[in-house]
């Protein structure tokens, strides 16, 4: 074999590896973006349930307007969050206000027996479960992407093409306590 042929083979092999590595990063980045989209879909589902829940409780607890305002304000903040940190804070606040809404319902036995209220409560519980599953899926995709970016020699390709690590969605202990599904 001539030295020129060996050089061509090495160059082709390195180029093929670089292309494969680049494509892997694109795939992993897109998977994590898709996972975040899944989280947003589930949160939107929950946001859409909240006005119905508030209206149902309002019919029974007319004098609890401050609670309704807090829930509405927290829902608006959660819907308007743009960064992962803002989402974490806003979701924590929304969960806390929903707990106060369910606490209000405890004082109204007729409300607790209302079929519409019970159905909305079950749907909200289901939405919370799906949001948690979506966050786990998002974090596992971010883990795979970040790991690929940090491993050698993939970090060389990642650096050359300006791939950056993604942020995990993390709850503090206080956030985790606020995340418990209302009983």
PDB file of C-alpha atoms in Angstrom:
ATOM      1  CA  UNK A   1       0.000   0.000   0.000  1.00  0.00           C
ATOM      2  CA  UNK A   2       1.186   3.410  -0.852  1.00  0.00           C
ATOM      3  CA  UNK A   3       1.442   6.133   1.779  1.00  0.00           C
ATOM      4  CA  UNK A   4      -1.057   8.222  -0.178  1.00  0.00           C
ATOM      5  CA  UNK A   5      -3.682   5.465  -0.062  1.00  0.00           C
ATOM      6  CA  UNK A   6      -3.133   5.012   3.686  1.00  0.00           C
ATOM      7  CA  UNK A   7      -3.515   8.761   4.211  1.00  0.00           C
ATOM      8  CA  UNK A   8      -6.745   8.815   2.169  1.00  0.00           C
ATOM      9  CA  UNK A   9      -8.154   5.886   4.189  1.00  0.00           C
ATOM     10  CA  UNK A  10      -7.284   7.596   7.499  1.00  0.00           C
ATOM     11  CA  UNK A  11      -8.821  10.902   6.356  1.00  0.00           C
ATOM     12  CA  UNK A  12     -11.996   9.144   5.163  1.00  0.00           C
ATOM     13  CA  UNK A  13     -12.243   7.193   8.448  1.00  0.00           C
ATOM     14  CA  UNK A  14     -11.816  10.351  10.558  1.00  0.00           C
ATOM     15  CA  UNK A  15     -14.376  12.233   8.427  1.00  0.00           C
ATOM     16  CA  UNK A  16     -16.855   9.346   8.705  1.00  0.00           C
ATOM     17  CA  UNK A  17     -16.381   9.234  12.489  1.00  0.00           C
ATOM     18  CA  UNK A  18     -16.880  13.034  12.720  1.00  0.00           C
ATOM     19  CA  UNK A  19     -20.073  12.831  10.673  1.00  0.00           C
ATOM     20  CA  UNK A  20     -21.430  10.000  12.814  1.00  0.00           C
ATOM     21  CA  UNK A  21     -20.542  11.815  16.040  1.00  0.00           C
ATOM     22  CA  UNK A  22     -22.162  15.041  14.819  1.00  0.00           C
ATOM     23  CA  UNK A  23     -25.324  13.194  13.792  1.00  0.00           C
ATOM     24  CA  UNK A  24     -25.470  11.480  17.178  1.00  0.00           C
ATOM     25  CA  UNK A  25     -25.346  14.840  18.964  1.00  0.00           C
ATOM     26  CA  UNK A  26     -28.101  16.199  16.730  1.00  0.00           C
ATOM     27  CA  UNK A  27     -30.246  13.135  17.478  1.00  0.00           C
ATOM     28  CA  UNK A  28     -29.670  13.391  21.237  1.00  0.00           C
ATOM     29  CA  UNK A  29     -30.320  17.141  21.256  1.00  0.00           C
ATOM     30  CA  UNK A  30     -33.573  16.622  19.347  1.00  0.00           C
ATOM     31  CA  UNK A  31     -34.660  13.828  21.689  1.00  0.00           C
ATOM     32  CA  UNK A  32     -34.194  16.081  24.696  1.00  0.00           C
ATOM     33  CA  UNK A  33     -36.130  18.869  22.937  1.00  0.00           C
ATOM     34  CA  UNK A  34     -38.903  16.394  22.180  1.00  0.00           C
ATOM     35  CA  UNK A  35     -38.917  15.262  25.813  1.00  0.00           C
ATOM     36  CA  UNK A  36     -39.261  18.877  26.980  1.00  0.00           C
ATOM     37  CA  UNK A  37     -42.133  19.288  24.541  1.00  0.00           C
ATOM     38  CA  UNK A  38     -43.815  16.281  26.176  1.00  0.00           C
ATOM     39  CA  UNK A  39     -43.454  17.982  29.564  1.00  0.00           C
ATOM     40  CA  UNK A  40     -45.040  21.145  28.200  1.00  0.00           C
ATOM     41  CA  UNK A  41     -47.951  19.201  26.688  1.00  0.00           C
ATOM     42  CA  UNK A  42     -48.700  17.584  30.049  1.00  0.00           C
ATOM     43  CA  UNK A  43     -48.389  20.890  31.907  1.00  0.00           C
ATOM     44  CA  UNK A  44     -50.760  22.522  29.415  1.00  0.00           C
ATOM     45  CA  UNK A  45     -53.230  19.707  30.040  1.00  0.00           C
ATOM     46  CA  UNK A  46     -53.074  20.515  33.755  1.00  0.00           C
ATOM     47  CA  UNK A  47     -53.361  24.258  33.104  1.00  0.00           C
ATOM     48  CA  UNK A  48     -56.529  23.598  31.100  1.00  0.00           C
ATOM     49  CA  UNK A  49     -58.089  21.634  33.974  1.00  0.00           C
ATOM     50  CA  UNK A  50     -57.517  24.367  36.544  1.00  0.00           C
ATOM     51  CA  UNK A  51     -60.172  26.897  35.375  1.00  0.00           C
ATOM     52  CA  UNK A  52     -62.846  24.161  35.440  1.00  0.00           C
ATOM     53  CA  UNK A  53     -61.754  23.125  38.904  1.00  0.00           C
ATOM     54  CA  UNK A  54     -61.822  26.721  40.154  1.00  0.00           C
ATOM     55  CA  UNK A  55     -65.306  27.279  38.696  1.00  0.00           C
ATOM     56  CA  UNK A  56     -66.598  24.103  40.319  1.00  0.00           C
ATOM     57  CA  UNK A  57     -65.232  25.109  43.723  1.00  0.00           C
ATOM     58  CA  UNK A  58     -66.486  28.701  43.266  1.00  0.00           C
ATOM     59  CA  UNK A  59     -70.038  27.442  42.975  1.00  0.00           C
ATOM     60  CA  UNK A  60     -69.792  26.066  46.516  1.00  0.00           C
ATOM     61  CA  UNK A  61     -67.342  28.432  48.180  1.00  0.00           C
ATOM     62  CA  UNK A  62     -68.207  31.908  46.970  1.00  0.00           C
ATOM     63  CA  UNK A  63     -66.361  33.730  49.780  1.00  0.00           C
ATOM     64  CA  UNK A  64     -62.963  32.127  49.031  1.00  0.00           C
ATOM     65  CA  UNK A  65     -62.069  34.650  46.295  1.00  0.00           C
ATOM     66  CA  UNK A  66     -58.466  35.177  47.471  1.00  0.00           C
ATOM     67  CA  UNK A  67     -57.747  31.471  46.977  1.00  0.00           C
ATOM     68  CA  UNK A  68     -59.226  31.576  43.478  1.00  0.00           C
ATOM     69  CA  UNK A  69     -57.146  34.639  42.617  1.00  0.00           C
ATOM     70  CA  UNK A  70     -53.956  32.973  43.892  1.00  0.00           C
ATOM     71  CA  UNK A  71     -54.628  29.864  41.797  1.00  0.00           C
ATOM     72  CA  UNK A  72     -55.356  31.946  38.706  1.00  0.00           C
ATOM     73  CA  UNK A  73     -52.226  34.060  39.238  1.00  0.00           C
ATOM     74  CA  UNK A  74     -50.043  30.968  39.800  1.00  0.00           C
ATOM     75  CA  UNK A  75     -51.471  29.327  36.666  1.00  0.00           C
ATOM     76  CA  UNK A  76     -50.650  32.440  34.635  1.00  0.00           C
ATOM     77  CA  UNK A  77     -47.096  32.540  35.991  1.00  0.00           C
ATOM     78  CA  UNK A  78     -46.579  28.856  35.195  1.00  0.00           C
ATOM     79  CA  UNK A  79     -47.907  29.285  31.676  1.00  0.00           C
ATOM     80  CA  UNK A  80     -45.636  32.288  31.113  1.00  0.00           C
ATOM     81  CA  UNK A  81     -42.414  30.690  32.395  1.00  0.00           C
ATOM     82  CA  UNK A  82     -39.707  30.498  29.755  1.00  0.00           C
ATOM     83  CA  UNK A  83     -36.615  29.040  31.417  1.00  0.00           C
ATOM     84  CA  UNK A  84     -36.271  25.775  33.254  1.00  0.00           C
ATOM     85  CA  UNK A  85     -35.652  27.608  36.549  1.00  0.00           C
ATOM     86  CA  UNK A  86     -38.751  29.784  36.029  1.00  0.00           C
ATOM     87  CA  UNK A  87     -40.798  26.654  35.291  1.00  0.00           C
ATOM     88  CA  UNK A  88     -39.578  24.993  38.492  1.00  0.00           C
ATOM     89  CA  UNK A  89     -40.472  28.042  40.606  1.00  0.00           C
ATOM     90  CA  UNK A  90     -43.820  28.640  38.923  1.00  0.00           C
ATOM     91  CA  UNK A  91     -44.819  24.981  39.061  1.00  0.00           C
ATOM     92  CA  UNK A  92     -43.980  24.905  42.771  1.00  0.00           C
ATOM     93  CA  UNK A  93     -46.154  27.964  43.365  1.00  0.00           C
ATOM     94  CA  UNK A  94     -48.999  26.456  41.307  1.00  0.00           C
ATOM     95  CA  UNK A  95     -48.864  23.198  43.257  1.00  0.00           C
ATOM     96  CA  UNK A  96     -49.010  25.132  46.546  1.00  0.00           C
ATOM     97  CA  UNK A  97     -52.036  27.132  45.464  1.00  0.00           C
ATOM     98  CA  UNK A  98     -53.787  23.991  44.243  1.00  0.00           C
ATOM     99  CA  UNK A  99     -53.243  22.490  47.679  1.00  0.00           C
ATOM    100  CA  UNK A 100     -55.003  25.523  49.206  1.00  0.00           C
ATOM    101  CA  UNK A 101     -57.844  25.074  46.745  1.00  0.00           C
ATOM    102  CA  UNK A 102     -58.255  21.456  47.805  1.00  0.00           C
ATOM    103  CA  UNK A 103     -58.020  22.521  51.446  1.00  0.00           C
ATOM    104  CA  UNK A 104     -60.947  24.882  50.817  1.00  0.00           C
ATOM    105  CA  UNK A 105     -62.916  21.974  49.384  1.00  0.00           C
ATOM    106  CA  UNK A 106     -62.518  20.087  52.671  1.00  0.00           C
ATOM    107  CA  UNK A 107     -64.817  22.614  54.347  1.00  0.00           C
ATOM    108  CA  UNK A 108     -67.639  21.906  51.885  1.00  0.00           C
ATOM    109  CA  UNK A 109     -69.015  18.347  52.111  1.00  0.00           C
ATOM    110  CA  UNK A 110     -71.400  18.936  49.187  1.00  0.00           C
ATOM    111  CA  UNK A 111     -68.460  19.915  47.006  1.00  0.00           C
ATOM    112  CA  UNK A 112     -66.448  16.847  47.992  1.00  0.00           C
ATOM    113  CA  UNK A 113     -69.394  14.709  46.891  1.00  0.00           C
ATOM    114  CA  UNK A 114     -69.887  16.586  43.599  1.00  0.00           C
ATOM    115  CA  UNK A 115     -69.233  14.237  40.665  1.00  0.00           C
ATOM    116  CA  UNK A 116     -67.759  16.985  38.490  1.00  0.00           C
ATOM    117  CA  UNK A 117     -65.336  17.984  41.248  1.00  0.00           C
ATOM    118  CA  UNK A 118     -64.307  14.369  41.837  1.00  0.00           C
ATOM    119  CA  UNK A 119     -63.722  13.823  38.131  1.00  0.00           C
ATOM    120  CA  UNK A 120     -61.635  17.005  37.846  1.00  0.00           C
ATOM    121  CA  UNK A 121     -59.650  15.965  40.905  1.00  0.00           C
ATOM    122  CA  UNK A 122     -58.928  12.554  39.313  1.00  0.00           C
ATOM    123  CA  UNK A 123     -57.941  14.182  36.021  1.00  0.00           C
ATOM    124  CA  UNK A 124     -55.624  16.569  37.851  1.00  0.00           C
ATOM    125  CA  UNK A 125     -54.031  13.663  39.726  1.00  0.00           C
ATOM    126  CA  UNK A 126     -53.543  11.863  36.386  1.00  0.00           C
ATOM    127  CA  UNK A 127     -52.040  15.017  34.861  1.00  0.00           C
ATOM    128  CA  UNK A 128     -49.602  15.338  37.783  1.00  0.00           C
ATOM    129  CA  UNK A 129     -48.523  11.707  37.332  1.00  0.00           C
ATOM    130  CA  UNK A 130     -47.957  12.247  33.607  1.00  0.00           C
ATOM    131  CA  UNK A 131     -45.990  15.435  34.245  1.00  0.00           C
ATOM    132  CA  UNK A 132     -43.697  13.566  36.646  1.00  0.00           C
ATOM    133  CA  UNK A 133     -43.185  10.785  34.073  1.00  0.00           C
ATOM    134  CA  UNK A 134     -42.448  13.403  31.396  1.00  0.00           C
ATOM    135  CA  UNK A 135     -39.852  15.062  33.637  1.00  0.00           C
ATOM    136  CA  UNK A 136     -38.137  11.722  34.202  1.00  0.00           C
ATOM    137  CA  UNK A 137     -38.111  11.108  30.436  1.00  0.00           C
ATOM    138  CA  UNK A 138     -36.733  14.613  29.823  1.00  0.00           C
ATOM    139  CA  UNK A 139     -33.979  14.185  32.423  1.00  0.00           C
ATOM    140  CA  UNK A 140     -32.932  10.793  31.008  1.00  0.00           C
ATOM    141  CA  UNK A 141     -32.627  12.308  27.534  1.00  0.00           C
ATOM    142  CA  UNK A 142     -30.655  15.263  28.886  1.00  0.00           C
ATOM    143  CA  UNK A 143     -28.392  12.829  30.755  1.00  0.00           C
ATOM    144  CA  UNK A 144     -27.669  10.892  27.552  1.00  0.00           C
ATOM    145  CA  UNK A 145     -26.991  14.083  25.598  1.00  0.00           C
ATOM    146  CA  UNK A 146     -24.752  15.626  28.267  1.00  0.00           C
ATOM    147  CA  UNK A 147     -22.848  12.359  28.744  1.00  0.00           C
ATOM    148  CA  UNK A 148     -22.156  12.094  25.018  1.00  0.00           C
ATOM    149  CA  UNK A 149     -20.914  15.695  25.020  1.00  0.00           C
ATOM    150  CA  UNK A 150     -18.549  15.062  27.917  1.00  0.00           C
ATOM    151  CA  UNK A 151     -17.019  11.783  26.737  1.00  0.00           C
ATOM    152  CA  UNK A 152     -13.788  11.828  24.809  1.00  0.00           C
ATOM    153  CA  UNK A 153     -13.475  12.084  21.800  1.00  0.00           C
ATOM    154  CA  UNK A 154     -17.082  13.188  21.336  1.00  0.00           C
ATOM    155  CA  UNK A 155     -16.352  16.314  23.343  1.00  0.00           C
ATOM    156  CA  UNK A 156     -14.036  17.416  20.518  1.00  0.00           C
ATOM    157  CA  UNK A 157     -16.814  17.288  17.934  1.00  0.00           C
ATOM    158  CA  UNK A 158     -19.289  18.816  20.390  1.00  0.00           C
ATOM    159  CA  UNK A 159     -16.913  21.697  21.021  1.00  0.00           C
ATOM    160  CA  UNK A 160     -16.151  22.291  17.351  1.00  0.00           C
ATOM    161  CA  UNK A 161     -19.860  22.476  16.475  1.00  0.00           C
ATOM    162  CA  UNK A 162     -20.822  24.436  19.613  1.00  0.00           C
ATOM    163  CA  UNK A 163     -23.120  21.856  21.179  1.00  0.00           C
ATOM    164  CA  UNK A 164     -23.776  22.894  24.771  1.00  0.00           C
ATOM    165  CA  UNK A 165     -24.956  20.880  27.741  1.00  0.00           C
ATOM    166  CA  UNK A 166     -28.592  21.079  28.769  1.00  0.00           C
ATOM    167  CA  UNK A 167     -29.961  21.745  32.224  1.00  0.00           C
ATOM    168  CA  UNK A 168     -31.690  19.020  34.219  1.00  0.00           C
ATOM    169  CA  UNK A 169     -35.083  19.685  35.743  1.00  0.00           C
ATOM    170  CA  UNK A 170     -34.494  19.353  39.472  1.00  0.00           C
ATOM    171  CA  UNK A 171     -36.773  19.845  42.425  1.00  0.00           C
ATOM    172  CA  UNK A 172     -35.488  20.890  45.813  1.00  0.00           C
ATOM    173  CA  UNK A 173     -36.831  19.052  48.858  1.00  0.00           C
ATOM    174  CA  UNK A 174     -39.276  21.913  49.427  1.00  0.00           C
ATOM    175  CA  UNK A 175     -40.386  21.663  45.789  1.00  0.00           C
ATOM    176  CA  UNK A 176     -40.785  17.890  46.103  1.00  0.00           C
ATOM    177  CA  UNK A 177     -43.034  18.298  49.141  1.00  0.00           C
ATOM    178  CA  UNK A 178     -45.130  20.823  47.252  1.00  0.00           C
ATOM    179  CA  UNK A 179     -45.358  18.413  44.305  1.00  0.00           C
ATOM    180  CA  UNK A 180     -47.264  15.762  46.204  1.00  0.00           C
ATOM    181  CA  UNK A 181     -50.568  15.109  44.516  1.00  0.00           C
ATOM    182  CA  UNK A 182     -53.347  16.676  46.534  1.00  0.00           C
ATOM    183  CA  UNK A 183     -55.381  14.112  48.460  1.00  0.00           C
TER     184      UNK A 183
END
